């Protein structure tokens, strides 16, 4: 069957009334979580995961996709209205979205953000439908050595993308990998790093680490901003829509930014934040009136909003087709899939293709539903922002605990939540990027298994990691991701010195 | 000493303890004897090296900053609130299976809301805590089929 037929089949599953209901519930909840400052798609998926426990794998994943998408939509609501991005990917929406709100054009900004997100997300869904199958088929050529190197590349690329704190990115990544090695080794039965604690012998559940770092850690961080006072929020709006001129100004930026965002999303490590920032600066460069950017230019809302949604869809390709997540959020999505007993990767496309294509189709449906929810209901949804964070954060905290208990069914997990929550808080406070950490915790076990399998096949000969054209290409890419930061900083120093001399 | 510097020491220490523990791991009884140690060994040594580099960087930065005499803002309230939240979490863990989900969550949320909002709004705090614990119990236990411990009263 070709991609098109499979996609049609997927639509058949995704458009069942129950699945539409799941994606809608996920979308609304995701939008609400995404609107909360600091809580983005990764946190949304992590804390809302327990809600899907009683659903089957298809329903659960469709709902998770709704949450993922909804949080992307929600993140930009708070960017536009209160200048507080829900997460990194929504930062670019503050540049022109908030000035538009100040000028009394919040309606246009909100509508444009939803329209651009819709177009970006929908086109990207078409790209994913075209690309996912060839990528998965290509990945069938991969052996253990190739997979191990692919993981190394995804991790090192994510770590080296951490702007200005690359060393800390790599440290984050290694600590994440270390956490994945705790517990009884399934291959040899050796008890590793559990230090005599019974609860650690079964390993540390990555979902608990994610909830601790993203949700619990965020609440701890909020203590700082919460004491800084809160901003006034506009909750009454006129008609949320855009004018013809605004549409004319924005359509080309949207169409340019969508493929850009998508391909940045596919690359490991880059993700929606970089995609939206690149799309913004690109449009500023293309514009005939670059001086308008930063002062309420509608293109400045349209471009990054389409790019970040396209990137978030693009990021699902390496996760679904290769089993290698390229960002914190897709890592959490992969965690959700693993918990449901699904191992993302090429085998998933062969054995359970109905699930994969139902997810892809549900993204398209989710996009339509979210646009419908977000345009007419924006006024109702933003009222959530009027609920004081002082009430919302304790509730988020309550949800993290119940979520953790639902996963582990043991109070011991609460102690892990507290330990990793405080660890995550201090890591973030010391500017350690958390995406490489989370990514590493999730892929660590698989990565080690592939490493050991390759090591065994070659009878302990490390040359297996440079034995095929694919491994050599991957080694070059890995070397590039390590060397790029060094070259960049040397170039910067050299440039600065030249400027200083001049 | 700022947080970044302390964390650089902490991660180097983690690297040291982890590397040491790796060398102390027993050999595998089946297959290649040192197989369970190789991957952790690479990780431990890498963290030790990167942690040491970071520590040197942080010390250099610290020297530069102390020359320019900039001081970090004190964050007393923030740390105090975090400490209270952690203690509250510990209390919650102790109560959870002993008194059941609803009463434990009610107490936990009450304390947490007091930490965030102060004592003035105690009426709404009590109400929010009660509603959340009951709704969450109903949602997870009855609707989603997630097991949550019941209170000695039996019905919630």
mmCIF file of N, CA and C in Angstrom, chain A residues 379-431:
data_model
loop_
_atom_site.group_PDB
_atom_site.id
_atom_site.type_symbol
_atom_site.label_atom_id
_atom_site.label_comp_id
_atom_site.label_asym_id
_atom_site.label_seq_id
_atom_site.Cartn_x
_atom_site.Cartn_y
_atom_site.Cartn_z
ATOM 1 N N UNK A 379 -11.721 34.116 23.483
ATOM 2 C CA UNK A 379 -12.129 34.963 24.597
ATOM 3 C C UNK A 379 -12.418 34.166 25.860
ATOM 4 N N UNK A 380 -13.026 32.984 25.676
ATOM 5 C CA UNK A 380 -13.360 32.147 26.831
ATOM 6 C C UNK A 380 -12.086 31.512 27.388
ATOM 7 N N UNK A 381 -11.260 30.994 26.442
ATOM 8 C CA UNK A 381 -10.067 30.272 26.886
ATOM 9 C C UNK A 381 -9.073 31.162 27.634
ATOM 10 N N UNK A 382 -8.935 32.419 27.167
ATOM 11 C CA UNK A 382 -7.930 33.259 27.829
ATOM 12 C C UNK A 382 -8.351 33.656 29.244
ATOM 13 N N UNK A 383 -9.617 33.417 29.580
ATOM 14 C CA UNK A 383 -10.033 33.688 30.956
ATOM 15 C C UNK A 383 -9.221 32.841 31.943
ATOM 16 N N UNK A 384 -8.742 31.707 31.452
ATOM 17 C CA UNK A 384 -7.885 30.853 32.286
ATOM 18 C C UNK A 384 -6.687 31.672 32.777
ATOM 19 N N UNK A 385 -6.203 32.544 31.896
ATOM 20 C CA UNK A 385 -5.047 33.360 32.273
ATOM 21 C C UNK A 385 -5.392 34.324 33.398
ATOM 22 N N UNK A 386 -6.711 34.602 33.529
ATOM 23 C CA UNK A 386 -7.129 35.520 34.591
ATOM 24 C C UNK A 386 -7.174 34.818 35.942
ATOM 25 N N UNK A 387 -7.205 33.469 35.939
ATOM 26 C CA UNK A 387 -7.143 32.741 37.217
ATOM 27 C C UNK A 387 -5.727 32.919 37.744
ATOM 28 N N UNK A 388 -5.584 33.379 38.976
ATOM 29 C CA UNK A 388 -4.240 33.683 39.448
ATOM 30 C C UNK A 388 -3.324 32.460 39.448
ATOM 31 N N UNK A 389 -2.085 32.624 38.990
ATOM 32 C CA UNK A 389 -1.129 31.507 39.006
ATOM 33 C C UNK A 389 -0.962 30.921 40.403
ATOM 34 N N UNK A 390 -1.219 31.746 41.413
ATOM 35 C CA UNK A 390 -1.091 31.265 42.794
ATOM 36 C C UNK A 390 -2.055 30.125 43.096
ATOM 37 N N UNK A 391 -3.173 30.079 42.336
ATOM 38 C CA UNK A 391 -4.124 28.982 42.513
ATOM 39 C C UNK A 391 -3.775 27.843 41.549
ATOM 40 N N UNK A 392 -3.378 28.243 40.314
ATOM 41 C CA UNK A 392 -3.135 27.229 39.294
ATOM 42 C C UNK A 392 -1.922 26.353 39.599
ATOM 43 N N UNK A 393 -0.851 26.962 40.084
ATOM 44 C CA UNK A 393 0.365 26.173 40.289
ATOM 45 C C UNK A 393 0.214 25.076 41.351
ATOM 46 N N UNK A 394 -0.428 25.362 42.489
ATOM 47 C CA UNK A 394 -0.637 24.258 43.424
ATOM 48 C C UNK A 394 -1.446 23.118 42.810
ATOM 49 N N UNK A 395 -2.407 23.474 41.929
ATOM 50 C CA UNK A 395 -3.203 22.434 41.284
ATOM 51 C C UNK A 395 -2.331 21.608 40.327
ATOM 52 N N UNK A 396 -1.445 22.301 39.589
ATOM 53 C CA UNK A 396 -0.512 21.577 38.715
ATOM 54 C C UNK A 396 0.324 20.613 39.566
ATOM 55 N N UNK A 397 0.728 21.103 40.739
ATOM 56 C CA UNK A 397 1.512 20.277 41.655
ATOM 57 C C UNK A 397 0.711 19.037 42.081
ATOM 58 N N UNK A 398 -0.558 19.262 42.414
ATOM 59 C CA UNK A 398 -1.437 18.151 42.793
ATOM 60 C C UNK A 398 -1.523 17.131 41.662
ATOM 61 N N UNK A 399 -1.595 17.637 40.403
ATOM 62 C CA UNK A 399 -1.680 16.737 39.248
ATOM 63 C C UNK A 399 -0.390 15.955 39.041
ATOM 64 N N UNK A 400 0.756 16.586 39.344
ATOM 65 C CA UNK A 400 2.017 15.859 39.157
ATOM 66 C C UNK A 400 2.072 14.651 40.101
ATOM 67 N N UNK A 401 1.587 14.839 41.327
ATOM 68 C CA UNK A 401 1.634 13.731 42.283
ATOM 69 C C UNK A 401 0.684 12.610 41.867
ATOM 70 N N UNK A 402 -0.536 12.977 41.506
ATOM 71 C CA UNK A 402 -1.497 11.929 41.139
ATOM 72 C C UNK A 402 -1.027 11.220 39.866
ATOM 73 N N UNK A 403 -0.411 11.974 38.948
ATOM 74 C CA UNK A 403 0.127 11.393 37.715
ATOM 75 C C UNK A 403 1.229 10.397 38.019
ATOM 76 N N UNK A 404 2.102 10.779 38.936
ATOM 77 C CA UNK A 404 3.209 9.901 39.303
ATOM 78 C C UNK A 404 2.688 8.617 39.941
ATOM 79 N N UNK A 405 1.693 8.764 40.794
ATOM 80 C CA UNK A 405 1.144 7.579 41.469
ATOM 81 C C UNK A 405 0.461 6.671 40.447
ATOM 82 N N UNK A 406 -0.204 7.290 39.465
ATOM 83 C CA UNK A 406 -0.878 6.499 38.442
ATOM 84 C C UNK A 406 0.135 5.681 37.645
ATOM 85 N N UNK A 407 1.334 6.224 37.458
ATOM 86 C CA UNK A 407 2.355 5.518 36.678
ATOM 87 C C UNK A 407 2.994 4.399 37.512
ATOM 88 N N UNK A 408 3.364 4.722 38.756
ATOM 89 C CA UNK A 408 4.179 3.785 39.519
ATOM 90 C C UNK A 408 3.398 2.980 40.557
ATOM 91 N N UNK A 409 2.199 3.426 40.905
ATOM 92 C CA UNK A 409 1.385 2.790 41.957
ATOM 93 C C UNK A 409 2.153 2.599 43.257
ATOM 94 N N UNK A 410 3.050 3.525 43.550
ATOM 95 C CA UNK A 410 3.821 3.401 44.782
ATOM 96 C C UNK A 410 4.220 4.789 45.271
ATOM 97 N N UNK A 411 4.190 4.934 46.601
ATOM 98 C CA UNK A 411 4.538 6.230 47.178
ATOM 99 C C UNK A 411 6.039 6.514 47.037
ATOM 100 N N UNK A 412 6.830 5.440 46.814
ATOM 101 C CA UNK A 412 8.271 5.640 46.624
ATOM 102 C C UNK A 412 8.515 6.602 45.463
ATOM 103 N N UNK A 413 7.590 6.582 44.493
ATOM 104 C CA UNK A 413 7.769 7.459 43.331
ATOM 105 C C UNK A 413 7.675 8.933 43.730
ATOM 106 N N UNK A 414 6.973 9.230 44.840
ATOM 107 C CA UNK A 414 6.867 10.622 45.294
ATOM 108 C C UNK A 414 8.237 11.157 45.699
ATOM 109 N N UNK A 415 9.020 10.259 46.355
ATOM 110 C CA UNK A 415 10.355 10.697 46.766
ATOM 111 C C UNK A 415 11.224 10.974 45.545
ATOM 112 N N UNK A 416 11.066 10.120 44.534
ATOM 113 C CA UNK A 416 11.827 10.352 43.289
ATOM 114 C C UNK A 416 11.397 11.669 42.658
ATOM 115 N N UNK A 417 10.095 11.920 42.686
ATOM 116 C CA UNK A 417 9.561 13.158 42.119
ATOM 117 C C UNK A 417 10.195 14.368 42.812
ATOM 118 N N UNK A 418 10.267 14.302 44.138
ATOM 119 C CA UNK A 418 10.831 15.419 44.900
ATOM 120 C C UNK A 418 12.324 15.583 44.600
ATOM 121 N N UNK A 419 13.037 14.452 44.584
ATOM 122 C CA UNK A 419 14.489 14.522 44.346
ATOM 123 C C UNK A 419 14.777 15.077 42.951
ATOM 124 N N UNK A 420 14.114 14.528 41.934
ATOM 125 C CA UNK A 420 14.387 14.997 40.582
ATOM 126 C C UNK A 420 13.815 16.392 40.346
ATOM 127 N N UNK A 421 12.741 16.726 41.033
ATOM 128 C CA UNK A 421 12.176 18.071 40.909
ATOM 129 C C UNK A 421 13.172 19.110 41.380
ATOM 130 N N UNK A 422 13.769 18.869 42.529
ATOM 131 C CA UNK A 422 14.709 19.846 43.087
ATOM 132 C C UNK A 422 16.004 19.850 42.275
ATOM 133 N N UNK A 423 16.396 18.653 41.809
ATOM 134 C CA UNK A 423 17.578 18.562 40.960
ATOM 135 C C UNK A 423 17.350 19.352 39.662
ATOM 136 N N UNK A 424 16.174 19.151 39.051
ATOM 137 C CA UNK A 424 15.835 19.867 37.820
ATOM 138 C C UNK A 424 15.802 21.365 38.039
ATOM 139 N N UNK A 425 15.287 21.761 39.203
ATOM 140 C CA UNK A 425 15.199 23.191 39.508
ATOM 141 C C UNK A 425 16.598 23.817 39.558
ATOM 142 N N UNK A 426 17.510 23.150 40.269
ATOM 143 C CA UNK A 426 18.856 23.716 40.387
ATOM 144 C C UNK A 426 19.620 23.647 39.068
ATOM 145 N N UNK A 427 19.375 22.580 38.316
ATOM 146 C CA UNK A 427 20.008 22.488 36.989
ATOM 147 C C UNK A 427 19.559 23.667 36.130
ATOM 148 N N UNK A 428 18.238 23.914 36.117
ATOM 149 C CA UNK A 428 17.712 24.998 35.291
ATOM 150 C C UNK A 428 18.210 26.344 35.804
ATOM 151 N N UNK A 429 18.298 26.472 37.120
ATOM 152 C CA UNK A 429 18.749 27.731 37.713
ATOM 153 C C UNK A 429 20.215 28.011 37.342
ATOM 154 N N UNK A 430 20.981 26.924 37.215
ATOM 155 C CA UNK A 430 22.382 27.096 36.821
ATOM 156 C C UNK A 430 22.527 27.077 35.296
ATOM 157 N N UNK A 431 21.409 27.277 34.592
ATOM 158 C CA UNK A 431 21.365 27.360 33.121
ATOM 159 C C UNK A 431 21.805 26.093 32.403
#
